Amino acid sequence: MMAEPLAKPRRKNPLERTQQPLLPPSARSRKAHGLTLAAASGRFMIQCCDECGRYTYPPRDACPHCLSADLAFRDAQPSGVLLSETRIEVTSDPYFREHMPWRTGLVKLQCGPVAVVHMHGDCGGPGSELLLSLQLDRAGQAVLFAKPLSEMPHMEDDRQWRELTADPKHRRVLITDGRSPMALPLAASLSKAGAAKVFVGIADRWKPFATKTALEAIEGVELVELDLTSERAVQDLAMDIGAKVEILVNTADHVRPAHLFDAAAAGTARETLDQTVMGMMRLAQAFGPIMRARGADGATGAVAWVNLLSVHALSSAPQFGIQSAAHAACLSLSQWLRGELRQGGVRVINAFAGPLDTEWYQTLPAPKVAPKTLADAVVDGLKRGLEDIYVGDVAKDIEARLFDNPKAVEREAGQ
């Protein structure tokens, strides 16, 4: 059975009650969060015993084959064979009661274990081969999901799949800083992905900027007044379009190289923090409660908040120390925000990138990240339901080295 294309949603009746967000069961053991780590970045990892070399599922403290406690999460073959399937029609769980019927199956993983998985509507019957992935559900916990091996039309519109992703199709998006070099490629990528509307915030709209004409030429784009340094401006926009925004992409940045011992460094830091950290705080206070309340608002309810961050939020770059410190603060703030928005089933996505190929990073050597590459990665992350996205060689290298030896990354920074 092929998935039906998602129809454009009807305009909501303002007199109807907004459905309250409900979350799927979220209780997990500490060991099970190894699956959460893998799902957040789009990897398929399950426990593998270092003694006997056999994979095991679900996560546990000791190997069921040899009783060894050396169980590490390792990449595994993301495929399996369907043994049996169940179409659940009745449940006592409040979240799943609103999403019945729900298709599940018992799958023999290619690497050995047998697991219960959520199933895409296009999956075949018992004996069929399936492609598996680890996904984050609305409660932010990892679950197994199965799809057919081969692509089929409208697969991304499957009802159960959309519950585990943040696909922008037919959704309305706010890009917070239209003067950012990321605004134009993001607006183009989101429009191509089927976004119903892309609001682009512009501070001081009377001031010209290079990409204004190109932005206005994209179908579905609307420029709106938004100054992240003004609490009043952010609140006014939230009152105007807050109930329409299902995905918010925070592109605010303020790149100004400065030496720590420079006399003007404190002033530069103050401006950067006001634009980034305090700007994000103002956005969270204005748009956060509305998005959290709309987490279950129909097929296109609020689903995601995206922060574009420098990978040096994880490891400071001395030549861009102020930006590194500001983005590190934004990362901490995003984790706070994640805890608040999770109550409404809205995910917070952090996209970490190395130096962009823009004028502020002119003196840095390659490799650099093209703005379009970052924009496409963000849209891909939304479609796949990721939580952490690493874009570019520098970001991926720092991610891998931080897992290996954080002190080595710290010592080698700026060399």
GROMACS .gro file of C-alpha atoms in nm:
model
  415
    1MET     CA    1   0.000   0.000   0.000
    2MET     CA    2   0.155   0.329  -0.112
    3ALA     CA    3   0.147   0.636   0.111
    4GLU     CA    4  -0.105   0.900   0.013
    5PRO     CA    5   0.033   1.249  -0.061
    6LEU     CA    6  -0.019   1.487   0.228
    7ALA     CA    7  -0.298   1.726   0.140
    8LYS     CA    8  -0.261   2.095   0.209
    9PRO     CA    9  -0.430   2.149   0.546
   10ARG     CA   10  -0.748   2.350   0.565
   11ARG     CA   11  -0.748   2.683   0.741
   12LYS     CA   12  -0.809   2.629   1.110
   13ASN     CA   13  -1.136   2.744   1.262
   14PRO     CA   14  -1.027   2.998   1.528
   15LEU     CA   15  -1.326   2.901   1.744
   16GLU     CA   16  -1.210   2.540   1.777
   17ARG     CA   17  -1.016   2.433   2.084
   18THR     CA   18  -0.645   2.371   2.023
   19GLN     CA   19  -0.561   2.011   2.105
   20GLN     CA   20  -0.331   1.974   2.408
   21PRO     CA   21   0.008   1.814   2.336
   22LEU     CA   22   0.054   1.460   2.467
   23LEU     CA   23   0.380   1.266   2.477
   24PRO     CA   24   0.452   0.898   2.422
   25PRO     CA   25   0.591   0.698   2.717
   26SER     CA   26   0.934   0.842   2.801
   27ALA     CA   27   1.075   0.619   3.078
   28ARG     CA   28   1.418   0.485   2.974
   29SER     CA   29   1.714   0.334   3.152
   30ARG     CA   30   2.045   0.521   3.156
   31LYS     CA   31   2.191   0.255   2.923
   32ALA     CA   32   1.914   0.316   2.671
   33HIS     CA   33   2.033   0.674   2.621
   34GLY     CA   34   2.312   0.530   2.407
   35LEU     CA   35   2.037   0.483   2.149
   36THR     CA   36   1.929   0.845   2.203
   37LEU     CA   37   2.282   0.965   2.128
   38ALA     CA   38   2.283   0.771   1.801
   39ALA     CA   39   1.933   0.882   1.699
   40ALA     CA   40   2.013   1.250   1.764
   41SER     CA   41   2.284   1.249   1.497
   42GLY     CA   42   2.124   1.001   1.253
   43ARG     CA   43   2.341   0.696   1.327
   44PHE     CA   44   2.227   0.335   1.375
   45MET     CA   45   2.409   0.199   1.681
   46ILE     CA   46   2.323  -0.081   1.920
   47GLN     CA   47   2.517  -0.258   2.194
   48CYS     CA   48   2.794  -0.499   2.094
   49CYS     CA   49   2.981  -0.720   2.342
   50ASP     CA   50   3.359  -0.668   2.342
   51GLU     CA   51   3.409  -1.025   2.471
   52CYS     CA   52   3.200  -1.239   2.234
   53GLY     CA   53   3.142  -0.984   1.958
   54ARG     CA   54   2.764  -1.037   1.944
   55TYR     CA   55   2.510  -0.757   1.922
   56THR     CA   56   2.231  -0.731   2.177
   57TYR     CA   57   1.900  -0.548   2.204
   58PRO     CA   58   1.733  -0.398   2.407
   59PRO     CA   59   2.010  -0.214   2.596
   60ARG     CA   60   2.125  -0.389   2.913
   61ASP     CA   61   2.408  -0.399   3.166
   62ALA     CA   62   2.545  -0.745   3.080
   63CYS     CA   63   2.572  -0.951   2.762
   64PRO     CA   64   2.296  -1.218   2.756
   65HIS     CA   65   2.534  -1.456   2.573
   66CYS     CA   66   2.851  -1.445   2.786
   67LEU     CA   67   2.750  -1.218   3.081
   68SER     CA   68   3.030  -0.972   3.007
   69ALA     CA   69   2.972  -0.614   3.122
   70ASP     CA   70   3.178  -0.473   2.831
   71LEU     CA   71   2.886  -0.362   2.615
   72ALA     CA   72   2.960  -0.060   2.394
   73PHE     CA   73   2.730   0.104   2.140
   74ARG     CA   74   2.866   0.039   1.791
   75ASP     CA   75   2.747   0.106   1.437
   76ALA     CA   76   2.539  -0.183   1.301
   77GLN     CA   77   2.387  -0.283   0.968
   78PRO     CA   78   2.058  -0.088   0.948
   79SER     CA   79   1.848  -0.361   0.790
   80GLY     CA   80   1.642  -0.662   0.889
   81VAL     CA   81   1.363  -0.905   0.797
   82LEU     CA   82   1.004  -0.864   0.914
   83LEU     CA   83   0.891  -1.166   1.118
   84SER     CA   84   0.540  -1.050   1.205
   85GLU     CA   85   0.331  -0.734   1.220
   86THR     CA   86   0.054  -0.594   1.437
   87ARG     CA   87  -0.196  -0.318   1.364
   88ILE     CA   88  -0.285  -0.169   1.701
   89GLU     CA   89  -0.643  -0.041   1.710
   90VAL     CA   90  -0.700   0.005   2.085
   91THR     CA   91  -0.464   0.127   2.359
   92SER     CA   92  -0.486   0.279   2.705
   93ASP     CA   93  -0.195   0.520   2.641
   94PRO     CA   94  -0.330   0.877   2.595
   95TYR     CA   95  -0.078   0.973   2.324
   96PHE     CA   96  -0.128   0.667   2.105
   97ARG     CA   97  -0.506   0.676   2.153
   98GLU     CA   98  -0.506   0.991   1.938
   99HIS     CA   99  -0.295   0.825   1.667
  100MET     CA  100  -0.470   0.492   1.619
  101PRO     CA  101  -0.435   0.274   1.420
  102TRP     CA  102  -0.059   0.230   1.475
  103ARG     CA  103   0.149  -0.024   1.285
  104THR     CA  104   0.427  -0.216   1.462
  105GLY     CA  105   0.632  -0.521   1.376
  106LEU     CA  106   0.879  -0.778   1.503
  107VAL     CA  107   1.203  -0.757   1.302
  108LYS     CA  108   1.508  -0.984   1.294
  109LEU     CA  109   1.799  -0.741   1.266
  110GLN     CA  110   2.077  -0.817   1.019
  111CYS     CA  111   2.325  -0.811   1.308
  112GLY     CA  112   2.135  -1.069   1.511
  113PRO     CA  113   1.883  -0.945   1.772
  114VAL     CA  114   1.503  -0.934   1.734
  115ALA     CA  115   1.331  -0.601   1.803
  116VAL     CA  116   0.985  -0.445   1.810
  117VAL     CA  117   0.976  -0.151   1.567
  118HIS     CA  118   0.738   0.118   1.447
  119MET     CA  119   0.655   0.062   1.079
  120HIS     CA  120   0.608   0.280   0.773
  121GLY     CA  121   0.281   0.227   0.588
  122ASP     CA  122   0.461   0.112   0.271
  123CYS     CA  123   0.636  -0.182   0.441
  124GLY     CA  124   0.552  -0.525   0.300
  125GLY     CA  125   0.432  -0.828   0.493
  126PRO     CA  126   0.627  -1.090   0.689
  127GLY     CA  127   0.946  -1.199   0.514
  128SER     CA  128   1.010  -0.860   0.352
  129GLU     CA  129   1.345  -0.685   0.397
  130LEU     CA  130   1.331  -0.348   0.572
  131LEU     CA  131   1.557  -0.048   0.623
  132LEU     CA  132   1.586   0.047   0.990
  133SER     CA  133   1.670   0.374   1.162
  134LEU     CA  134   1.680   0.512   1.513
  135GLN     CA  135   1.442   0.807   1.550
  136LEU     CA  136   1.358   1.050   1.829
  137ASP     CA  137   0.992   1.046   1.923
  138ARG     CA  138   0.793   1.342   2.054
  139ALA     CA  139   0.924   1.279   2.405
  140GLY     CA  140   1.283   1.300   2.277
  141GLN     CA  141   1.350   0.928   2.328
  142ALA     CA  142   1.495   0.685   2.074
  143VAL     CA  143   1.271   0.433   1.897
  144LEU     CA  144   1.330   0.192   1.610
  145PHE     CA  145   1.153   0.266   1.282
  146ALA     CA  146   1.129   0.048   0.970
  147LYS     CA  147   1.084   0.159   0.609
  148PRO     CA  148   1.094  -0.030   0.276
  149LEU     CA  149   1.439  -0.079   0.122
  150SER     CA  150   1.340   0.101  -0.199
  151GLU     CA  151   1.205   0.454  -0.222
  152MET     CA  152   0.838   0.498  -0.312
  153PRO     CA  153   0.633   0.807  -0.401
  154HIS     CA  154   0.526   1.027  -0.108
  155MET     CA  155   0.710   0.816   0.152
  156GLU     CA  156   0.784   1.126   0.358
  157ASP     CA  157   0.408   1.186   0.397
  158ASP     CA  158   0.346   0.867   0.597
  159ARG     CA  159   0.151   0.956   0.912
  160GLN     CA  160   0.372   0.762   1.155
  161TRP     CA  161   0.694   0.888   0.992
  162ARG     CA  162   0.585   1.252   1.024
  163GLU     CA  163   0.532   1.201   1.398
  164LEU     CA  164   0.904   1.124   1.425
  165THR     CA  165   1.036   1.402   1.199
  166ALA     CA  166   0.994   1.777   1.143
  167ASP     CA  167   0.939   1.784   0.767
  168PRO     CA  168   0.874   2.145   0.654
  169LYS     CA  169   0.619   2.037   0.391
  170HIS     CA  170   0.304   2.252   0.427
  171ARG     CA  171   0.448   2.412   0.741
  172ARG     CA  172   0.521   2.779   0.809
  173VAL     CA  173   0.875   2.882   0.898
  174LEU     CA  174   1.033   3.189   1.056
  175ILE     CA  175   1.395   3.276   0.971
  176THR     CA  176   1.498   3.526   1.236
  177ASP     CA  177   1.771   3.732   1.063
  178GLY     CA  178   1.720   3.810   0.695
  179ARG     CA  179   2.050   3.998   0.672
  180SER     CA  180   2.242   3.681   0.757
  181PRO     CA  181   2.421   3.513   0.462
  182MET     CA  182   2.219   3.204   0.558
  183ALA     CA  183   1.878   3.364   0.504
  184LEU     CA  184   1.859   3.341   0.124
  185PRO     CA  185   1.976   2.978   0.082
  186LEU     CA  186   1.758   2.871   0.376
  187ALA     CA  187   1.450   3.038   0.232
  188ALA     CA  188   1.517   2.876  -0.107
  189SER     CA  189   1.574   2.528   0.041
  190LEU     CA  190   1.266   2.548   0.264
  191SER     CA  191   1.048   2.668  -0.021
  192LYS     CA  192   1.176   2.383  -0.239
  193ALA     CA  193   1.096   2.138   0.044
  194GLY     CA  194   0.732   2.248   0.033
  195ALA     CA  195   0.709   2.503   0.316
  196ALA     CA  196   0.374   2.682   0.298
  197LYS     CA  197   0.518   3.015   0.412
  198VAL     CA  198   0.863   3.146   0.500
  199PHE     CA  199   0.868   3.457   0.718
  200VAL     CA  200   1.205   3.635   0.714
  201GLY     CA  201   1.281   3.878   0.994
  202ILE     CA  202   1.451   4.205   0.902
  203ALA     CA  203   1.571   4.468   1.147
  204ASP     CA  204   1.534   4.827   1.022
  205ARG     CA  205   1.360   4.730   0.697
  206TRP     CA  206   1.421   5.076   0.557
  207LYS     CA  207   1.794   4.997   0.533
  208PRO     CA  208   1.879   4.827   0.202
  209PHE     CA  209   2.058   4.493   0.190
  210ALA     CA  210   2.198   4.291  -0.099
  211THR     CA  211   1.966   3.989  -0.095
  212LYS     CA  212   1.633   4.167  -0.047
  213THR     CA  213   1.520   4.135  -0.410
  214ALA     CA  214   1.626   3.770  -0.430
  215LEU     CA  215   1.438   3.689  -0.109
  216GLU     CA  216   1.119   3.858  -0.226
  217ALA     CA  217   1.140   3.664  -0.553
  218ILE     CA  218   1.108   3.327  -0.374
  219GLU     CA  219   0.751   3.198  -0.371
  220GLY     CA  220   0.597   3.204  -0.024
  221VAL     CA  221   0.853   3.438   0.134
  222GLU     CA  222   0.729   3.732   0.339
  223LEU     CA  223   0.959   3.989   0.498
  224VAL     CA  224   0.860   4.093   0.851
  225GLU     CA  225   0.999   4.345   1.098
  226LEU     CA  226   1.216   4.174   1.363
  227ASP     CA  227   1.494   4.328   1.570
  228LEU     CA  228   1.637   4.066   1.807
  229THR     CA  229   1.791   4.336   2.028
  230SER     CA  230   1.446   4.480   2.104
  231GLU     CA  231   1.218   4.288   2.339
  232ARG     CA  232   0.920   4.495   2.220
  233ALA     CA  233   0.988   4.415   1.852
  234VAL     CA  234   1.014   4.040   1.922
  235GLN     CA  235   0.694   4.041   2.131
  236ASP     CA  236   0.506   4.238   1.865
  237LEU     CA  237   0.599   3.989   1.594
  238ALA     CA  238   0.505   3.695   1.818
  239MET     CA  239   0.161   3.847   1.874
  240ASP     CA  240   0.126   3.894   1.497
  241ILE     CA  241   0.249   3.561   1.355
  242GLY     CA  242   0.336   3.346   1.659
  243ALA     CA  243   0.032   3.121   1.613
  244LYS     CA  244   0.138   3.056   1.252
  245VAL     CA  245   0.502   2.953   1.307
  246GLU     CA  246   0.562   2.576   1.312
  247ILE     CA  247   0.940   2.585   1.257
  248LEU     CA  248   1.168   2.861   1.384
  249VAL     CA  249   1.522   2.888   1.243
  250ASN     CA  250   1.743   3.116   1.450
  251THR     CA  251   2.015   3.253   1.219
  252ALA     CA  252   2.129   3.538   1.446
  253ASP     CA  253   2.507   3.585   1.464
  254HIS     CA  254   2.759   3.864   1.522
  255VAL     CA  255   3.108   3.771   1.405
  256ARG     CA  256   3.367   4.024   1.519
  257PRO     CA  257   3.727   3.905   1.571
  258ALA     CA  258   3.887   4.054   1.882
  259HIS     CA  259   4.182   3.985   2.110
  260LEU     CA  260   4.089   3.914   2.472
  261PHE     CA  261   4.328   4.184   2.597
  262ASP     CA  262   4.206   4.453   2.356
  263ALA     CA  263   4.051   4.755   2.526
  264ALA     CA  264   3.744   4.732   2.303
  265ALA     CA  265   3.690   4.356   2.357
  266ALA     CA  266   3.434   4.403   2.634
  267GLY     CA  267   3.219   4.628   2.414
  268THR     CA  268   3.238   4.384   2.123
  269ALA     CA  269   3.145   4.097   2.356
  270ARG     CA  270   2.847   4.294   2.487
  271GLU     CA  271   2.716   4.355   2.133
  272THR     CA  272   2.768   3.991   2.035
  273LEU     CA  273   2.594   3.855   2.343
  274ASP     CA  274   2.301   4.095   2.292
  275GLN     CA  275   2.255   3.980   1.932
  276THR     CA  276   2.297   3.607   1.997
  277VAL     CA  277   2.237   3.494   2.355
  278MET     CA  278   1.991   3.764   2.464
  279GLY     CA  279   1.833   3.760   2.117
  280MET     CA  280   1.768   3.389   2.157
  281MET     CA  281   1.629   3.446   2.506
  282ARG     CA  282   1.387   3.707   2.374
  283LEU     CA  283   1.276   3.471   2.097
  284ALA     CA  284   1.229   3.187   2.346
  285GLN     CA  285   1.013   3.395   2.578
  286ALA     CA  286   0.797   3.529   2.294
  287PHE     CA  287   0.761   3.229   2.060
  288GLY     CA  288   0.838   2.936   2.291
  289PRO     CA  289   0.509   2.919   2.485
  290ILE     CA  290   0.305   2.948   2.164
  291MET     CA  291   0.499   2.674   1.986
  292ARG     CA  292   0.482   2.446   2.289
  293ALA     CA  293   0.104   2.489   2.304
  294ARG     CA  294   0.072   2.408   1.933
  295GLY     CA  295   0.268   2.082   1.939
  296ALA     CA  296  -0.046   1.880   1.863
  297ASP     CA  297  -0.225   2.137   1.647
  298GLY     CA  298  -0.322   1.909   1.358
  299ALA     CA  299  -0.105   1.758   1.086
  300THR     CA  300   0.108   2.072   1.066
  301GLY     CA  301   0.145   2.164   1.431
  302ALA     CA  302   0.462   2.323   1.569
  303VAL     CA  303   0.752   2.078   1.544
  304ALA     CA  304   1.101   2.232   1.556
  305TRP     CA  305   1.326   2.512   1.673
  306VAL     CA  306   1.659   2.523   1.486
  307ASN     CA  307   1.973   2.702   1.607
  308LEU     CA  308   2.260   2.767   1.367
  309LEU     CA  309   2.574   2.749   1.580
  310SER     CA  310   2.948   2.756   1.521
  311VAL     CA  311   3.114   2.424   1.601
  312HIS     CA  312   3.347   2.632   1.817
  313ALA     CA  313   3.065   2.644   2.070
  314LEU     CA  314   3.205   2.300   2.158
  315SER     CA  315   3.571   2.401   2.142
  316SER     CA  316   3.676   2.765   2.138
  317ALA     CA  317   3.871   2.911   1.846
  318PRO     CA  318   4.106   3.181   1.986
  319GLN     CA  319   4.081   3.406   1.680
  320PHE     CA  320   3.700   3.405   1.719
  321GLY     CA  321   3.690   3.379   2.096
  322ILE     CA  322   3.395   3.614   2.149
  323GLN     CA  323   3.181   3.428   1.897
  324SER     CA  324   3.289   3.094   2.046
  325ALA     CA  325   3.188   3.207   2.396
  326ALA     CA  326   2.856   3.348   2.274
  327HIS     CA  327   2.767   3.030   2.083
  328ALA     CA  328   2.870   2.817   2.381
  329ALA     CA  329   2.618   3.017   2.585
  330CYS     CA  330   2.359   2.968   2.309
  331LEU     CA  331   2.424   2.593   2.321
  332SER     CA  332   2.359   2.587   2.695
  333LEU     CA  333   2.049   2.799   2.646
  334SER     CA  334   1.927   2.562   2.372
  335GLN     CA  335   1.947   2.270   2.616
  336TRP     CA  336   1.734   2.468   2.862
  337LEU     CA  337   1.493   2.549   2.580
  338ARG     CA  338   1.484   2.183   2.475
  339GLY     CA  339   1.359   2.083   2.818
  340GLU     CA  340   1.082   2.343   2.800
  341LEU     CA  341   0.967   2.273   2.443
  342ARG     CA  342   0.980   1.894   2.486
  343GLN     CA  343   0.665   1.921   2.699
  344GLY     CA  344   0.485   2.016   2.379
  345GLY     CA  345   0.660   1.760   2.159
  346VAL     CA  346   0.866   2.032   1.983
  347ARG     CA  347   1.228   1.935   1.913
  348VAL     CA  348   1.526   2.170   1.937
  349ILE     CA  349   1.785   2.111   1.665
  350ASN     CA  350   2.141   2.243   1.682
  351ALA     CA  351   2.325   2.268   1.349
  352PHE     CA  352   2.700   2.299   1.410
  353ALA     CA  353   2.910   2.430   1.121
  354GLY     CA  354   3.272   2.515   1.065
  355PRO     CA  355   3.376   2.852   0.918
  356LEU     CA  356   3.133   2.972   0.652
  357ASP     CA  357   3.253   3.085   0.312
  358THR     CA  358   3.166   3.449   0.386
  359GLU     CA  359   3.353   3.777   0.423
  360TRP     CA  360   3.402   3.751   0.800
  361TYR     CA  361   3.604   3.430   0.755
  362GLN     CA  362   3.799   3.560   0.455
  363THR     CA  363   4.141   3.514   0.618
  364LEU     CA  364   4.084   3.154   0.723
  365PRO     CA  365   4.212   2.874   0.498
  366ALA     CA  366   3.988   2.607   0.345
  367PRO     CA  367   3.789   2.399   0.407
  368LYS     CA  368   3.489   2.627   0.456
  369VAL     CA  369   3.116   2.565   0.442
  370ALA     CA  370   2.908   2.719   0.164
  371PRO     CA  371   2.586   2.874   0.302
  372LYS     CA  372   2.380   2.660   0.063
  373THR     CA  373   2.545   2.344   0.198
  374LEU     CA  374   2.446   2.439   0.552
  375ALA     CA  375   2.093   2.528   0.442
  376ASP     CA  376   2.047   2.193   0.265
  377ALA     CA  377   2.183   2.010   0.572
  378VAL     CA  378   1.928   2.186   0.796
  379VAL     CA  379   1.638   2.089   0.569
  380ASP     CA  380   1.770   1.732   0.550
  381GLY     CA  381   1.795   1.723   0.930
  382LEU     CA  382   1.434   1.840   0.961
  383LYS     CA  383   1.317   1.570   0.720
  384ARG     CA  384   1.511   1.301   0.907
  385GLY     CA  385   1.415   1.417   1.255
  386LEU     CA  386   1.770   1.479   1.379
  387GLU     CA  387   1.869   1.676   1.689
  388ASP     CA  388   2.241   1.740   1.624
  389ILE     CA  389   2.374   1.822   1.277
  390TYR     CA  390   2.744   1.862   1.196
  391VAL     CA  391   2.815   2.034   0.866
  392GLY     CA  392   3.150   2.060   0.692
  393ASP     CA  393   3.487   1.894   0.738
  394VAL     CA  394   3.593   2.116   1.030
  395ALA     CA  395   3.275   2.047   1.230
  396LYS     CA  396   3.283   1.673   1.167
  397ASP     CA  397   3.653   1.657   1.255
  398ILE     CA  398   3.602   1.843   1.584
  399GLU     CA  399   3.303   1.622   1.669
  400ALA     CA  400   3.509   1.305   1.618
  401ARG     CA  401   3.814   1.437   1.804
  402LEU     CA  402   3.610   1.559   2.102
  403PHE     CA  403   3.486   1.204   2.154
  404ASP     CA  404   3.843   1.078   2.132
  405ASN     CA  405   4.042   1.337   2.334
  406PRO     CA  406   3.887   1.673   2.431
  407LYS     CA  407   4.215   1.799   2.578
  408ALA     CA  408   4.396   1.744   2.248
  409VAL     CA  409   4.132   1.955   2.071
  410GLU     CA  410   4.176   2.232   2.330
  411ARG     CA  411   4.556   2.235   2.303
  412GLU     CA  412   4.560   2.230   1.923
  413ALA     CA  413   4.304   2.511   1.881
  414GLY     CA  414   4.445   2.803   1.691
  415GLN     CA  415   4.768   2.628   1.595
   0.00000   0.00000   0.00000
